[in-house]
PDB file of C-alpha atoms in Angstrom:
ATOM      1  CA  MET A1372     -15.495  18.554   1.198  1.00  0.00           C
ATOM      2  CA  ALA A1373     -13.900  16.155   3.687  1.00  0.00           C
ATOM      3  CA  LEU A1374     -16.193  13.642   5.359  1.00  0.00           C
ATOM      4  CA  ALA A1375     -16.870  14.527   8.994  1.00  0.00           C
ATOM      5  CA  VAL A1376     -15.068  11.789  10.940  1.00  0.00           C
ATOM      6  CA  PRO A1377     -13.044  12.062  14.158  1.00  0.00           C
ATOM      7  CA  ALA A1378      -9.619  11.380  12.603  1.00  0.00           C
ATOM      8  CA  VAL A1379      -8.295  10.021   9.333  1.00  0.00           C
ATOM      9  CA  HIS A1380      -4.882   8.522   8.658  1.00  0.00           C
ATOM     10  CA  ASP A1381      -4.072   7.663   5.046  1.00  0.00           C
ATOM     11  CA  ALA A1382      -1.896   4.544   4.915  1.00  0.00           C
ATOM     12  CA  HIS A1383      -1.178   4.636   1.186  1.00  0.00           C
ATOM     13  CA  ARG A1384      -1.087   7.543  -1.249  1.00  0.00           C
ATOM     14  CA  HIS A1385       1.351   8.622  -3.935  1.00  0.00           C
ATOM     15  CA  LEU A1386       3.563  11.624  -4.588  1.00  0.00           C
ATOM     16  CA  GLY A1387       5.131  12.682  -7.875  1.00  0.00           C
ATOM     17  CA  VAL A1388       4.145  13.186 -11.511  1.00  0.00           C
ATOM     18  CA  LEU A1389       4.917  10.536 -14.106  1.00  0.00           C
ATOM     19  CA  PRO A1390       5.619  11.070 -17.808  1.00  0.00           C
ATOM     20  CA  ALA A1391       2.716  10.608 -20.202  1.00  0.00           C
ATOM     21  CA  TYR A1392       2.480   7.094 -21.604  1.00  0.00           C
ATOM     22  CA  PRO A1393       0.523   5.482 -24.491  1.00  0.00           C
ATOM     23  CA  PHE A1394      -1.363   2.954 -22.349  1.00  0.00           C
ATOM     24  CA  TYR A1395      -3.158   0.106 -24.147  1.00  0.00           C
ATOM     25  CA  GLY A1396      -2.105   1.313 -27.597  1.00  0.00           C
ATOM     26  CA  GLY A1397      -3.672   4.769 -27.253  1.00  0.00           C
ATOM     27  CA  PRO A1398      -2.026   8.195 -27.312  1.00  0.00           C
ATOM     28  CA  PRO A1399       0.280   9.301 -24.478  1.00  0.00           C
ATOM     29  CA  VAL A1400      -1.887  10.304 -21.501  1.00  0.00           C
ATOM     30  CA  ASN A1401      -1.676  11.209 -17.809  1.00  0.00           C
ATOM     31  CA  PRO A1402      -4.825   9.627 -16.332  1.00  0.00           C
ATOM     32  CA  ASP A1403      -3.754  10.418 -12.743  1.00  0.00           C
ATOM     33  CA  ILE A1404      -4.894  14.025 -13.077  1.00  0.00           C
ATOM     34  CA  THR A1405      -4.628  14.827  -9.353  1.00  0.00           C
ATOM     35  CA  ALA A1406      -0.977  13.698  -9.134  1.00  0.00           C
ATOM     36  CA  ARG A1407       1.093  16.139  -7.078  1.00  0.00           C
ATOM     37  CA  ALA A1408       4.566  17.147  -8.200  1.00  0.00           C
ATOM     38  CA  THR A1409       5.641  19.046  -5.094  1.00  0.00           C
ATOM     39  CA  ILE A1410       5.642  18.697  -1.330  1.00  0.00           C
ATOM     40  CA  ASP A1411       3.713  21.942  -0.955  1.00  0.00           C
ATOM     41  CA  GLU A1412       0.923  20.584  -3.166  1.00  0.00           C
ATOM     42  CA  LEU A1413       0.709  17.437  -1.047  1.00  0.00           C
ATOM     43  CA  ARG A1414       0.648  19.475   2.159  1.00  0.00           C
ATOM     44  CA  ALA A1415      -2.157  21.619   0.769  1.00  0.00           C
ATOM     45  CA  ASP A1416      -4.172  18.456   0.054  1.00  0.00           C
ATOM     46  CA  LEU A1417      -3.647  17.213   3.609  1.00  0.00           C
ATOM     47  CA  ASP A1418      -4.752  20.601   4.932  1.00  0.00           C
ATOM     48  CA  ALA A1419      -7.900  20.600   2.801  1.00  0.00           C
ATOM     49  CA  GLU A1420      -8.772  17.011   3.710  1.00  0.00           C
ATOM     50  CA  GLY A1421      -7.980  17.273   7.405  1.00  0.00           C
ATOM     51  CA  THR A1422      -5.733  14.215   7.056  1.00  0.00           C
ATOM     52  CA  GLU A1423      -3.694  13.870  10.231  1.00  0.00           C
ATOM     53  CA  LEU A1424      -1.183  11.247   9.066  1.00  0.00           C
ATOM     54  CA  ALA A1425      -0.252  10.081   5.575  1.00  0.00           C
ATOM     55  CA  VAL A1426       2.209   7.620   4.060  1.00  0.00           C
ATOM     56  CA  ALA A1427       3.542   9.141   0.823  1.00  0.00           C
ATOM     57  CA  ILE A1428       4.831   6.581  -1.686  1.00  0.00           C
ATOM     58  CA  PRO A1429       6.401   7.290  -5.090  1.00  0.00           C
ATOM     59  CA  ASN A1430       3.891   7.348  -7.912  1.00  0.00           C
ATOM     60  CA  TYR A1431       4.234   4.484 -10.386  1.00  0.00           C
ATOM     61  CA  GLY A1432       2.495   2.885 -13.338  1.00  0.00           C
ATOM     62  CA  VAL A1433       4.556   3.603 -16.434  1.00  0.00           C
ATOM     63  CA  PRO A1434       6.860   0.805 -17.660  1.00  0.00           C
ATOM     64  CA  ASP A1435      10.039   2.774 -16.901  1.00  0.00           C
ATOM     65  CA  ALA A1436      10.696   1.875 -13.245  1.00  0.00           C
ATOM     66  CA  SER A1437      13.416   4.513 -12.991  1.00  0.00           C
ATOM     67  CA  ALA A1438      10.698   7.189 -12.981  1.00  0.00           C
ATOM     68  CA  SER A1439       9.432   5.833  -9.661  1.00  0.00           C
ATOM     69  CA  PHE A1440      12.858   5.221  -8.153  1.00  0.00           C
ATOM     70  CA  ALA A1441      13.611   8.887  -8.885  1.00  0.00           C
ATOM     71  CA  LEU A1442      10.787   9.922  -6.536  1.00  0.00           C
ATOM     72  CA  ASN A1443      12.169   8.170  -3.435  1.00  0.00           C
ATOM     73  CA  GLU A1444      14.132  11.225  -2.313  1.00  0.00           C
ATOM     74  CA  LEU A1445      11.081  13.454  -2.816  1.00  0.00           C
ATOM     75  CA  CYS A1446       8.974  11.272  -0.528  1.00  0.00           C
ATOM     76  CA  LEU A1447      11.726  11.196   2.069  1.00  0.00           C
ATOM     77  CA  GLU A1448      12.072  14.968   1.921  1.00  0.00           C
ATOM     78  CA  ALA A1449       8.298  15.354   2.319  1.00  0.00           C
ATOM     79  CA  ALA A1450       8.416  13.321   5.527  1.00  0.00           C
ATOM     80  CA  GLN A1451      11.350  15.352   6.791  1.00  0.00           C
ATOM     81  CA  LYS A1452       9.491  18.615   6.198  1.00  0.00           C
ATOM     82  CA  ASP A1453       6.028  17.753   7.547  1.00  0.00           C
ATOM     83  CA  ALA A1454       5.320  15.869  10.771  1.00  0.00           C
ATOM     84  CA  ARG A1455       2.104  14.440   9.296  1.00  0.00           C
ATOM     85  CA  ILE A1456       3.917  12.618   6.499  1.00  0.00           C
ATOM     86  CA  ARG A1457       5.730   9.288   6.625  1.00  0.00           C
ATOM     87  CA  ALA A1458       7.811   8.164   3.655  1.00  0.00           C
ATOM     88  CA  GLY A1459       7.395   5.092   1.529  1.00  0.00           C
ATOM     89  CA  ILE A1460      10.204   4.108  -0.813  1.00  0.00           C
ATOM     90  CA  TRP A1461       9.871   2.334  -4.137  1.00  0.00           C
ATOM     91  CA  ALA A1462      11.761  -0.905  -4.748  1.00  0.00           C
ATOM     92  CA  SER A1463      11.515  -3.568  -7.430  1.00  0.00           C
ATOM     93  CA  PRO A1464      11.757  -7.361  -7.486  1.00  0.00           C
ATOM     94  CA  ARG A1465      12.944  -7.385 -11.110  1.00  0.00           C
ATOM     95  CA  PRO A1466      16.538  -8.492 -11.669  1.00  0.00           C
ATOM     96  CA  GLN A1467      17.152  -5.661 -14.158  1.00  0.00           C
ATOM     97  CA  ASP A1468      16.357  -3.185 -11.351  1.00  0.00           C
ATOM     98  CA  ALA A1469      18.703  -4.774  -8.800  1.00  0.00           C
ATOM     99  CA  GLU A1470      21.143  -1.864  -8.640  1.00  0.00           C
ATOM    100  CA  MET A1471      18.395   0.737  -8.186  1.00  0.00           C
ATOM    101  CA  THR A1472      16.710  -1.470  -5.590  1.00  0.00           C
ATOM    102  CA  ALA A1473      19.942  -1.761  -3.601  1.00  0.00           C
ATOM    103  CA  THR A1474      20.167   2.040  -3.494  1.00  0.00           C
ATOM    104  CA  ALA A1475      16.505   2.318  -2.540  1.00  0.00           C
ATOM    105  CA  VAL A1476      16.491  -0.185   0.310  1.00  0.00           C
ATOM    106  CA  ALA A1477      19.450   1.617   1.886  1.00  0.00           C
ATOM    107  CA  LEU A1478      16.986   4.454   2.529  1.00  0.00           C
ATOM    108  CA  ALA A1479      14.966   2.156   4.797  1.00  0.00           C
ATOM    109  CA  ALA A1480      17.391   3.116   7.558  1.00  0.00           C
ATOM    110  CA  GLU A1481      16.157   6.720   7.473  1.00  0.00           C
ATOM    111  CA  PRO A1482      13.902   7.373  10.493  1.00  0.00           C
ATOM    112  CA  GLU A1483      11.143   8.993   8.423  1.00  0.00           C
ATOM    113  CA  VAL A1484      10.714   5.894   6.240  1.00  0.00           C
ATOM    114  CA  ARG A1485       7.936   3.520   7.270  1.00  0.00           C
ATOM    115  CA  VAL A1486       7.169   1.562   4.067  1.00  0.00           C
ATOM    116  CA  ILE A1487       8.903  -0.225   1.220  1.00  0.00           C
ATOM    117  CA  LYS A1488       6.522  -0.517  -1.743  1.00  0.00           C
ATOM    118  CA  ILE A1489       6.781  -3.213  -4.407  1.00  0.00           C
ATOM    119  CA  SER A1490       4.582  -4.209  -7.307  1.00  0.00           C
ATOM    120  CA  PHE A1491       4.613  -6.874  -9.982  1.00  0.00           C
ATOM    121  CA  LEU A1492       2.640  -4.735 -12.431  1.00  0.00           C
ATOM    122  CA  LEU A1493       5.862  -3.767 -14.200  1.00  0.00           C
ATOM    123  CA  GLY A1494       7.184  -7.329 -14.294  1.00  0.00           C
ATOM    124  CA  GLY A1495       8.522 -10.150 -12.174  1.00  0.00           C
ATOM    125  CA  ARG A1496       6.667 -12.677 -10.017  1.00  0.00           C
ATOM    126  CA  ALA A1497       6.836 -13.699  -6.388  1.00  0.00           C
ATOM    127  CA  SER A1498       7.576 -17.255  -7.541  1.00  0.00           C
ATOM    128  CA  ASP A1499      10.266 -16.296 -10.066  1.00  0.00           C
ATOM    129  CA  PRO A1500      13.727 -17.440  -8.865  1.00  0.00           C
ATOM    130  CA  ASP A1501      15.288 -14.473 -10.658  1.00  0.00           C
ATOM    131  CA  CYS A1502      13.303 -12.155  -8.373  1.00  0.00           C
ATOM    132  CA  ARG A1503      14.286 -13.953  -5.171  1.00  0.00           C
ATOM    133  CA  PRO A1504      17.560 -12.063  -4.483  1.00  0.00           C
ATOM    134  CA  GLN A1505      15.814  -8.689  -4.755  1.00  0.00           C
ATOM    135  CA  LEU A1506      12.851  -9.847  -2.670  1.00  0.00           C
ATOM    136  CA  ASP A1507      15.174 -11.214  -0.001  1.00  0.00           C
ATOM    137  CA  ALA A1508      17.052  -7.898   0.090  1.00  0.00           C
ATOM    138  CA  ILE A1509      13.806  -5.911   0.359  1.00  0.00           C
ATOM    139  CA  PHE A1510      12.396  -8.030   3.159  1.00  0.00           C
ATOM    140  CA  ASP A1511      15.757  -8.190   4.933  1.00  0.00           C
ATOM    141  CA  ALA A1512      15.845  -4.384   5.015  1.00  0.00           C
ATOM    142  CA  ALA A1513      12.254  -4.249   6.250  1.00  0.00           C
ATOM    143  CA  ARG A1514      13.062  -6.764   8.983  1.00  0.00           C
ATOM    144  CA  GLU A1515      16.231  -4.955  10.055  1.00  0.00           C
ATOM    145  CA  HIS A1516      14.612  -1.529  10.289  1.00  0.00           C
ATOM    146  CA  GLY A1517      11.071  -2.497  11.322  1.00  0.00           C
ATOM    147  CA  ARG A1518       9.452  -1.306   8.081  1.00  0.00           C
ATOM    148  CA  VAL A1519       6.208  -2.468   6.487  1.00  0.00           C
ATOM    149  CA  VAL A1520       6.309  -3.917   2.963  1.00  0.00           C
ATOM    150  CA  HIS A1521       3.410  -2.849   0.748  1.00  0.00           C
ATOM    151  CA  VAL A1522       2.629  -5.053  -2.243  1.00  0.00           C
ATOM    152  CA  HIS A1523       0.072  -4.293  -4.941  1.00  0.00           C
ATOM    153  CA  THR A1524      -2.632  -6.925  -5.418  1.00  0.00           C
ATOM    154  CA  SER A1525      -5.006  -7.330  -8.339  1.00  0.00           C
ATOM    155  CA  PRO A1526      -6.755 -10.336  -9.918  1.00  0.00           C
ATOM    156  CA  GLY A1527      -4.853 -12.512 -12.334  1.00  0.00           C
ATOM    157  CA  ALA A1528      -1.231 -12.732 -13.426  1.00  0.00           C
ATOM    158  CA  ALA A1529       1.667 -11.781 -11.166  1.00  0.00           C
ATOM    159  CA  SER A1530      -0.359  -9.647  -8.736  1.00  0.00           C
ATOM    160  CA  ASP A1531      -3.027 -12.253  -8.005  1.00  0.00           C
ATOM    161  CA  ILE A1532      -3.323 -13.232  -4.355  1.00  0.00           C
ATOM    162  CA  ASP A1533      -2.421 -16.814  -5.315  1.00  0.00           C
ATOM    163  CA  GLU A1534       0.964 -15.484  -6.396  1.00  0.00           C
ATOM    164  CA  VAL A1535       1.402 -12.707  -3.839  1.00  0.00           C
ATOM    165  CA  GLY A1536       0.393 -15.148  -1.108  1.00  0.00           C
ATOM    166  CA  GLU A1537       3.809 -16.748  -1.550  1.00  0.00           C
ATOM    167  CA  LEU A1538       5.284 -13.599  -0.008  1.00  0.00           C
ATOM    168  CA  VAL A1539       3.001 -14.000   3.004  1.00  0.00           C
ATOM    169  CA  GLU A1540       4.093 -17.582   3.488  1.00  0.00           C
ATOM    170  CA  ARG A1541       7.772 -16.804   2.960  1.00  0.00           C
ATOM    171  CA  TYR A1542       8.263 -13.539   4.844  1.00  0.00           C
ATOM    172  CA  ALA A1543       5.296 -12.492   6.998  1.00  0.00           C
ATOM    173  CA  ASP A1544       6.285 -14.418  10.131  1.00  0.00           C
ATOM    174  CA  ASP A1545       8.624 -11.586  11.068  1.00  0.00           C
ATOM    175  CA  VAL A1546       7.933  -8.787   8.554  1.00  0.00           C
ATOM    176  CA  LYS A1547       4.727  -6.797   8.366  1.00  0.00           C
ATOM    177  CA  LEU A1548       3.181  -7.206   4.898  1.00  0.00           C
ATOM    178  CA  HIS A1549       0.386  -4.943   3.664  1.00  0.00           C
ATOM    179  CA  LEU A1550      -1.724  -6.394   0.837  1.00  0.00           C
ATOM    180  CA  VAL A1551      -2.751  -3.205  -0.947  1.00  0.00           C
ATOM    181  CA  HIS A1552      -6.284  -3.184  -2.457  1.00  0.00           C
ATOM    182  CA  LEU A1553      -7.653  -6.257  -0.611  1.00  0.00           C
ATOM    183  CA  GLY A1554      -6.862  -8.480  -3.570  1.00  0.00           C
ATOM    184  CA  GLY A1555      -7.927  -5.796  -6.039  1.00  0.00           C
ATOM    185  CA  GLY A1556     -11.131  -7.352  -7.398  1.00  0.00           C
ATOM    186  CA  MET A1557     -13.815 -10.011  -7.079  1.00  0.00           C
ATOM    187  CA  SER A1558     -11.628 -13.116  -6.919  1.00  0.00           C
ATOM    188  CA  GLY A1559      -9.108 -11.508  -4.585  1.00  0.00           C
ATOM    189  CA  HIS A1560     -11.814 -10.230  -2.242  1.00  0.00           C
ATOM    190  CA  ILE A1561     -13.476 -13.615  -1.988  1.00  0.00           C
ATOM    191  CA  LYS A1562     -10.211 -15.498  -1.510  1.00  0.00           C
ATOM    192  CA  LEU A1563      -9.036 -13.122   1.206  1.00  0.00           C
ATOM    193  CA  ILE A1564     -12.232 -12.380   3.112  1.00  0.00           C
ATOM    194  CA  GLY A1565     -13.619 -15.875   2.695  1.00  0.00           C
ATOM    195  CA  SER A1566     -10.659 -17.490   4.420  1.00  0.00           C
ATOM    196  CA  ARG A1567      -7.066 -16.634   3.622  1.00  0.00           C
ATOM    197  CA  PHE A1568      -6.703 -13.280   5.375  1.00  0.00           C
ATOM    198  CA  PHE A1569      -8.070 -14.706   8.610  1.00  0.00           C
ATOM    199  CA  ASP A1570      -6.215 -17.994   8.220  1.00  0.00           C
ATOM    200  CA  TRP A1571      -2.947 -16.077   7.898  1.00  0.00           C
ATOM    201  CA  ILE A1572      -3.729 -14.031  11.005  1.00  0.00           C
ATOM    202  CA  ALA A1573      -4.524 -17.216  12.921  1.00  0.00           C
ATOM    203  CA  ALA A1574      -1.225 -18.704  11.758  1.00  0.00           C
ATOM    204  CA  GLY A1575       0.670 -15.744  13.218  1.00  0.00           C
ATOM    205  CA  LYS A1576       1.380 -13.983   9.921  1.00  0.00           C
ATOM    206  CA  GLN A1577       1.844 -10.210  10.183  1.00  0.00           C
ATOM    207  CA  VAL A1578      -0.539  -9.396   7.361  1.00  0.00           C
ATOM    208  CA  TYR A1579      -2.504  -6.182   6.785  1.00  0.00           C
ATOM    209  CA  THR A1580      -4.777  -4.809   4.065  1.00  0.00           C
ATOM    210  CA  ASP A1581      -6.860  -1.828   2.970  1.00  0.00           C
ATOM    211  CA  THR A1582     -10.098  -1.436   1.023  1.00  0.00           C
ATOM    212  CA  SER A1583      -8.959   0.956  -1.698  1.00  0.00           C
ATOM    213  CA  TRP A1584     -10.214  -0.115  -5.132  1.00  0.00           C
ATOM    214  CA  ALA A1585     -12.511  -2.651  -3.438  1.00  0.00           C
ATOM    215  CA  ILE A1586     -15.822  -3.625  -5.043  1.00  0.00           C
ATOM    216  CA  GLY A1587     -18.792  -2.288  -3.076  1.00  0.00           C
ATOM    217  CA  PHE A1588     -19.716  -5.467  -1.211  1.00  0.00           C
ATOM    218  CA  ALA A1589     -16.195  -6.186   0.040  1.00  0.00           C
ATOM    219  CA  PRO A1590     -15.765  -3.596   2.845  1.00  0.00           C
ATOM    220  CA  ARG A1591     -19.157  -4.558   4.299  1.00  0.00           C
ATOM    221  CA  TRP A1592     -18.333  -8.256   4.172  1.00  0.00           C
ATOM    222  CA  LEU A1593     -14.881  -7.681   5.623  1.00  0.00           C
ATOM    223  CA  ALA A1594     -16.345  -5.749   8.565  1.00  0.00           C
ATOM    224  CA  ALA A1595     -18.936  -8.471   9.147  1.00  0.00           C
ATOM    225  CA  GLU A1596     -16.285 -11.201   9.114  1.00  0.00           C
ATOM    226  CA  ILE A1597     -14.086  -9.285  11.554  1.00  0.00           C
ATOM    227  CA  GLU A1598     -17.031  -8.985  13.926  1.00  0.00           C
ATOM    228  CA  ARG A1599     -18.043 -12.638  13.461  1.00  0.00           C
ATOM    229  CA  ARG A1600     -14.552 -14.074  13.850  1.00  0.00           C
ATOM    230  CA  GLY A1601     -13.361 -11.641  16.504  1.00  0.00           C
ATOM    231  CA  VAL A1602      -9.999 -11.068  14.774  1.00  0.00           C
ATOM    232  CA  GLY A1603      -8.664  -8.711  12.134  1.00  0.00           C
ATOM    233  CA  HIS A1604      -9.809  -5.460  13.708  1.00  0.00           C
ATOM    234  CA  ASP A1605      -6.160  -4.383  14.021  1.00  0.00           C
ATOM    235  CA  ARG A1606      -5.174  -5.387  10.462  1.00  0.00           C
ATOM    236  CA  VAL A1607      -7.289  -3.140   8.189  1.00  0.00           C
ATOM    237  CA  LEU A1608      -6.323   0.432   7.316  1.00  0.00           C
ATOM    238  CA  PHE A1609      -7.800   3.295   5.353  1.00  0.00           C
ATOM    239  CA  ALA A1610      -5.934   4.166   2.152  1.00  0.00           C
ATOM    240  CA  SER A1611      -6.925   6.717  -0.458  1.00  0.00           C
ATOM    241  CA  ASP A1612      -4.423   5.593  -3.122  1.00  0.00           C
ATOM    242  CA  GLU A1613      -4.551   9.147  -4.485  1.00  0.00           C
ATOM    243  CA  PRO A1614      -4.098  10.072  -7.311  1.00  0.00           C
ATOM    244  CA  TRP A1615      -5.223   6.652  -8.586  1.00  0.00           C
ATOM    245  CA  GLY A1616      -7.953   6.290  -5.999  1.00  0.00           C
ATOM    246  CA  ASP A1617     -10.829   8.535  -4.968  1.00  0.00           C
ATOM    247  CA  ARG A1618     -10.343   9.675  -1.377  1.00  0.00           C
ATOM    248  CA  THR A1619     -13.878  10.979  -0.930  1.00  0.00           C
ATOM    249  CA  GLY A1620     -15.427   7.743  -2.153  1.00  0.00           C
ATOM    250  CA  GLU A1621     -12.950   5.472  -0.371  1.00  0.00           C
ATOM    251  CA  LEU A1622     -13.494   7.281   2.913  1.00  0.00           C
ATOM    252  CA  ALA A1623     -17.270   7.222   2.632  1.00  0.00           C
ATOM    253  CA  ARG A1624     -17.334   3.488   1.869  1.00  0.00           C
ATOM    254  CA  MET A1625     -15.006   2.556   4.692  1.00  0.00           C
ATOM    255  CA  ALA A1626     -16.751   4.774   7.244  1.00  0.00           C
ATOM    256  CA  GLU A1627     -20.120   3.316   6.282  1.00  0.00           C
ATOM    257  CA  ALA A1628     -18.885  -0.283   6.331  1.00  0.00           C
ATOM    258  CA  MET A1629     -16.897  -0.118   9.555  1.00  0.00           C
ATOM    259  CA  GLY A1630     -19.344   2.023  11.497  1.00  0.00           C
ATOM    260  CA  ASP A1631     -18.795   4.736  14.064  1.00  0.00           C
ATOM    261  CA  GLY A1632     -17.644   2.480  16.904  1.00  0.00           C
ATOM    262  CA  GLU A1633     -14.264   1.039  17.805  1.00  0.00           C
ATOM    263  CA  LEU A1634     -13.811  -0.817  14.498  1.00  0.00           C
ATOM    264  CA  GLY A1635     -14.374   2.397  12.580  1.00  0.00           C
ATOM    265  CA  ARG A1636     -11.932   4.303  14.772  1.00  0.00           C
ATOM    266  CA  LEU A1637      -9.242   1.662  14.347  1.00  0.00           C
ATOM    267  CA  THR A1638      -9.560   1.299  10.579  1.00  0.00           C
ATOM    268  CA  LEU A1639      -9.740   5.033   9.880  1.00  0.00           C
ATOM    269  CA  ALA A1640      -6.919   6.050  12.187  1.00  0.00           C
ATOM    270  CA  GLY A1641      -5.857   3.811  15.050  1.00  0.00           C
ATOM    271  CA  ASN A1642      -4.262   1.000  13.070  1.00  0.00           C
ATOM    272  CA  ALA A1643      -2.242   3.372  10.897  1.00  0.00           C
ATOM    273  CA  GLU A1644      -1.167   5.279  13.986  1.00  0.00           C
ATOM    274  CA  ALA A1645       0.071   2.045  15.562  1.00  0.00           C
ATOM    275  CA  LEU A1646       2.074   1.131  12.439  1.00  0.00           C
ATOM    276  CA  TYR A1647       3.374   4.520  11.341  1.00  0.00           C
ATOM    277  CA  ALA A1648       3.133   7.240  13.991  1.00  0.00           C
TER     278      ALA A1648
END
């Protein structure tokens, strides 16, 4: 059952079914059991949830990046068929994906596209010179067409905020950059909420985040810091990250942390409406 809140906009969820994969040396599995293969299935979910606006991004996670690139047209078609849906397109910083990325970023010109999604989970680093041409092309397209770049964050390795922060410093003066998952874990939460997120805002960086995957204390602390500092209320969005996230739990945690006043309204709906509607 959907949580009773005035309006909910989902700034980051996925569409498409991936092939089974033997993660971590086990048998081939599909852990994302609520993944949706069709536009009609996604629309039925939005109906059941009462979600008024959603950004649909290609599903990803298996090492074959072409599986995610293949879903770009599906996400675009979903946005063309349903006024509640905005499209995200998948791109890659890896040099071996340069040709597919060039094809993908050309779709940023389509009016239904709002987001270009990248991740370093499948390889590459923000600081890797071999990734720089692809990153420049991705952010150039976002700048030209007014799109938001979403980047996965998680502790350690190439997705750590220490590494991903290079993208903020390099591109976020004139491109909106959404740090998905608030750093993705304990170290990322503390680095971002403790200083960096607010320091970047103060420096004029166009940086955004969401609380999907966040450890329990983080949304509460983030809300408290926004209230204490008086900034950041327009930079936090609700994201379910379905089928990898848990919409019911994510929504309950954010609604509880942000409260039922103006901050709650902005984070659950208003900020996403300003970016994507």
